[in-house]
Amino acid sequence: MIEIKPHHLKRWKANSIEVARKLGYDESLLEFLDEHVKLKINYSKIQKGMWYGFADYDEKCPVVEVYSKNLSCESIHLIFKELRNKGVPGVFALVVAFLLVIAPRETFFNIYNQSGMDHELIGHIYNWLSQKNHDEKAAVKTELDFIKARRGWFPHKCPWNVFSIFAPKILYYHKKVKF
């Protein structure tokens, strides 16, 4: 079973900041995030309804806390069950489960967690620091913008292309926000 380690968090944080730079985000705020945001792994059992982790706002040292065994670390059966529990239609959940069967596990693990870091680090903390809306809807919008941006920028972009098709619908059921 895959488990999230500190080196994963550092890589995902750096990648979120890199994409934010390419999208023209404020450089001074990105430098602040790079230097001051603390990354923390939560080894406790994941809270019901939480699929990734959360952001803790602090003007001097914000924190992105990620569960060591979040949904990306679970079995396909459990992921399917969680999708259904959130109200994702059966056929759609089956298609997602099928894709998880044929995709390399590490690909899903990295895309899922990179997207979560985008949501927490940029969607919540960056937006909060820049005095923009930083609620769940704003963080989901940021997450979807970053997914869309990655479709054309990264060498192995095919998985991001596929993820970009499914992410809006899954996030709609999970976070109850629609765009």
C-alpha positions as a printed Julia matrix, in Angstrom:
179×3 Matrix{Float64}:
   0.0    0.0     0.0
   1.21   3.49   -0.84
   1.71   5.97    1.98
   2.42   9.66    1.72
   5.91  10.68    2.82
   7.52  14.12    3.4
   9.35  14.03    0.05
   6.0   13.66   -1.74
   4.62  16.77   -0.02
   7.73  18.8    -0.9
   7.5   17.76   -4.56
   3.77  18.56   -4.81
   4.25  21.92   -3.08
   7.07  22.88   -5.48
   4.97  21.8    -8.45
   1.95  23.84   -7.31
   4.16  26.91   -6.98
   5.72  26.25  -10.41
   2.32  26.11  -12.09
   1.17  29.23  -10.21
   4.24  31.05  -11.57
   3.4   29.95  -15.12
  -0.14  31.22  -14.6
   1.17  34.64  -13.5
   0.41  34.53   -9.79
   2.08  37.15   -7.54
   5.76  36.25   -7.17
   6.19  37.69   -3.68
   3.3   35.61   -2.35
   4.64  32.51   -4.08
   8.04  33.08   -2.47
   6.29  33.42    0.89
   4.49  30.12    0.31
   7.72  28.44   -0.71
   9.6   29.66    2.35
   6.96  29.66    5.09
   4.24  27.09    4.45
   4.82  24.1     6.68
   3.9   20.68    5.34
   2.56  18.19    7.83
   1.54  14.55    7.55
  -1.41  13.52    9.68
  -1.02   9.87   10.69
  -4.42   9.57   12.32
  -7.34   7.88   10.64
  -8.83  10.05    7.93
 -11.96  11.9     9.01
 -15.21  10.86    7.37
 -15.82  12.86    4.23
 -12.21  14.09    4.02
 -10.41  12.88    0.93
  -7.07  14.65    1.22
  -6.23  17.0     4.06
  -6.69  20.64    4.96
  -5.13  24.1     5.19
  -4.44  25.96    8.41
  -4.3   29.74    8.03
  -1.55  31.59    9.83
   0.02  34.85    8.69
   3.55  33.75    9.64
   3.53  30.0     9.12
   0.51  28.52    7.31
   0.21  24.73    7.23
  -0.94  22.21    4.65
  -1.75  19.01    6.5
  -2.27  15.84    4.47
  -3.46  12.45    5.68
  -0.74   9.81    5.31
  -3.29   7.39    3.9
  -5.83   9.48    2.07
  -8.22   8.23   -0.61
  -5.4    7.89   -3.17
  -3.82   5.2    -0.98
  -6.93   3.06   -0.7
  -8.15   0.07   -2.7
 -10.17   0.61   -5.83
 -13.12  -1.03   -4.07
 -12.95   1.52   -1.23
 -12.55   4.44   -3.68
 -15.61   3.21   -5.61
 -17.56   2.9    -2.34
 -16.58   6.44   -1.27
 -17.6    7.84   -4.67
 -20.99   6.14   -4.35
 -21.36   7.41   -0.75
 -20.88  10.96   -2.07
 -23.68  10.4    -4.6
 -21.61   9.86   -7.74
 -23.85   7.97  -10.19
 -23.07   4.24  -10.42
 -22.08   4.19  -14.09
 -19.75   7.16  -13.65
 -18.19   5.61  -10.53
 -17.69   2.35  -12.46
 -15.9    4.18  -15.27
 -13.62   5.87  -12.72
 -12.96   2.49  -11.07
 -12.15   0.94  -14.45
  -9.69   3.73  -15.19
  -8.07   3.12  -11.82
  -7.69  -0.56  -12.7
  -5.88   0.18  -15.98
  -3.87   3.23  -14.86
  -0.55   2.8   -13.08
  -1.23   3.19   -9.37
   1.58   5.73   -8.95
   0.13   7.91  -11.72
  -3.21   8.14   -9.92
  -1.45   8.68   -6.57
   0.58  11.61   -7.91
  -2.21  13.28   -9.87
  -4.69  12.97   -7.02
  -2.28  14.37   -4.43
  -0.89  17.09   -6.7
  -4.43  18.26   -7.3
  -5.08  18.24   -3.55
  -1.96  20.32   -2.91
  -3.1   22.83   -5.55
  -6.46  23.04   -3.74
  -5.0   23.58   -0.26
  -1.83  25.57   -0.99
  -3.05  27.85   -3.76
  -6.85  27.63   -3.57
  -7.03  28.23    0.16
  -3.76  29.67    1.51
  -2.57  31.75   -1.48
  -6.08  33.11   -2.05
  -6.38  33.93    1.67
  -3.01  35.72    1.71
  -3.94  37.68   -1.4
  -7.25  38.66    0.24
  -9.29  36.84   -2.39
 -12.15  34.47   -1.81
 -10.66  31.29   -0.32
 -13.73  29.21    0.51
 -14.31  25.71   -0.88
 -15.8   26.98   -4.13
 -12.78  29.23   -4.75
 -10.35  26.42   -3.88
 -12.15  23.99   -6.2
 -12.07  26.57   -9.0
  -8.31  26.99   -8.48
  -7.86  23.21   -8.46
  -9.77  22.87  -11.74
  -7.78  25.75  -13.3
  -4.53  23.99  -12.39
  -5.77  20.66  -13.76
  -6.69  22.4   -17.0
  -3.3   24.16  -17.17
  -1.42  20.89  -16.71
  -3.1   19.34  -19.74
  -0.79  21.16  -22.1
   2.36  21.87  -20.08
   3.67  18.6   -18.79
   5.41  15.91  -20.87
   3.19  13.08  -19.73
   0.02  15.1   -20.07
  -2.33  12.33  -21.11
  -3.27  11.42  -17.52
  -4.05  15.07  -16.8
  -6.25  15.16  -19.91
  -8.25  12.2   -18.6
  -8.35  13.57  -15.06
  -9.62  16.92  -16.35
 -12.7   15.16  -17.74
 -13.65  13.49  -14.48
 -12.47  15.96  -11.83
 -15.24  18.57  -12.19
 -17.98  15.99  -11.72
 -16.24  14.22   -8.84
 -15.53  17.55   -7.11
 -19.16  18.55   -7.61
 -20.34  15.5    -5.67
 -17.56  15.72   -3.08
 -17.58  19.46   -2.36
 -21.09  20.29   -3.6
 -19.85  23.12   -5.84
 -20.54  23.4    -9.54
 -19.01  25.5   -12.3
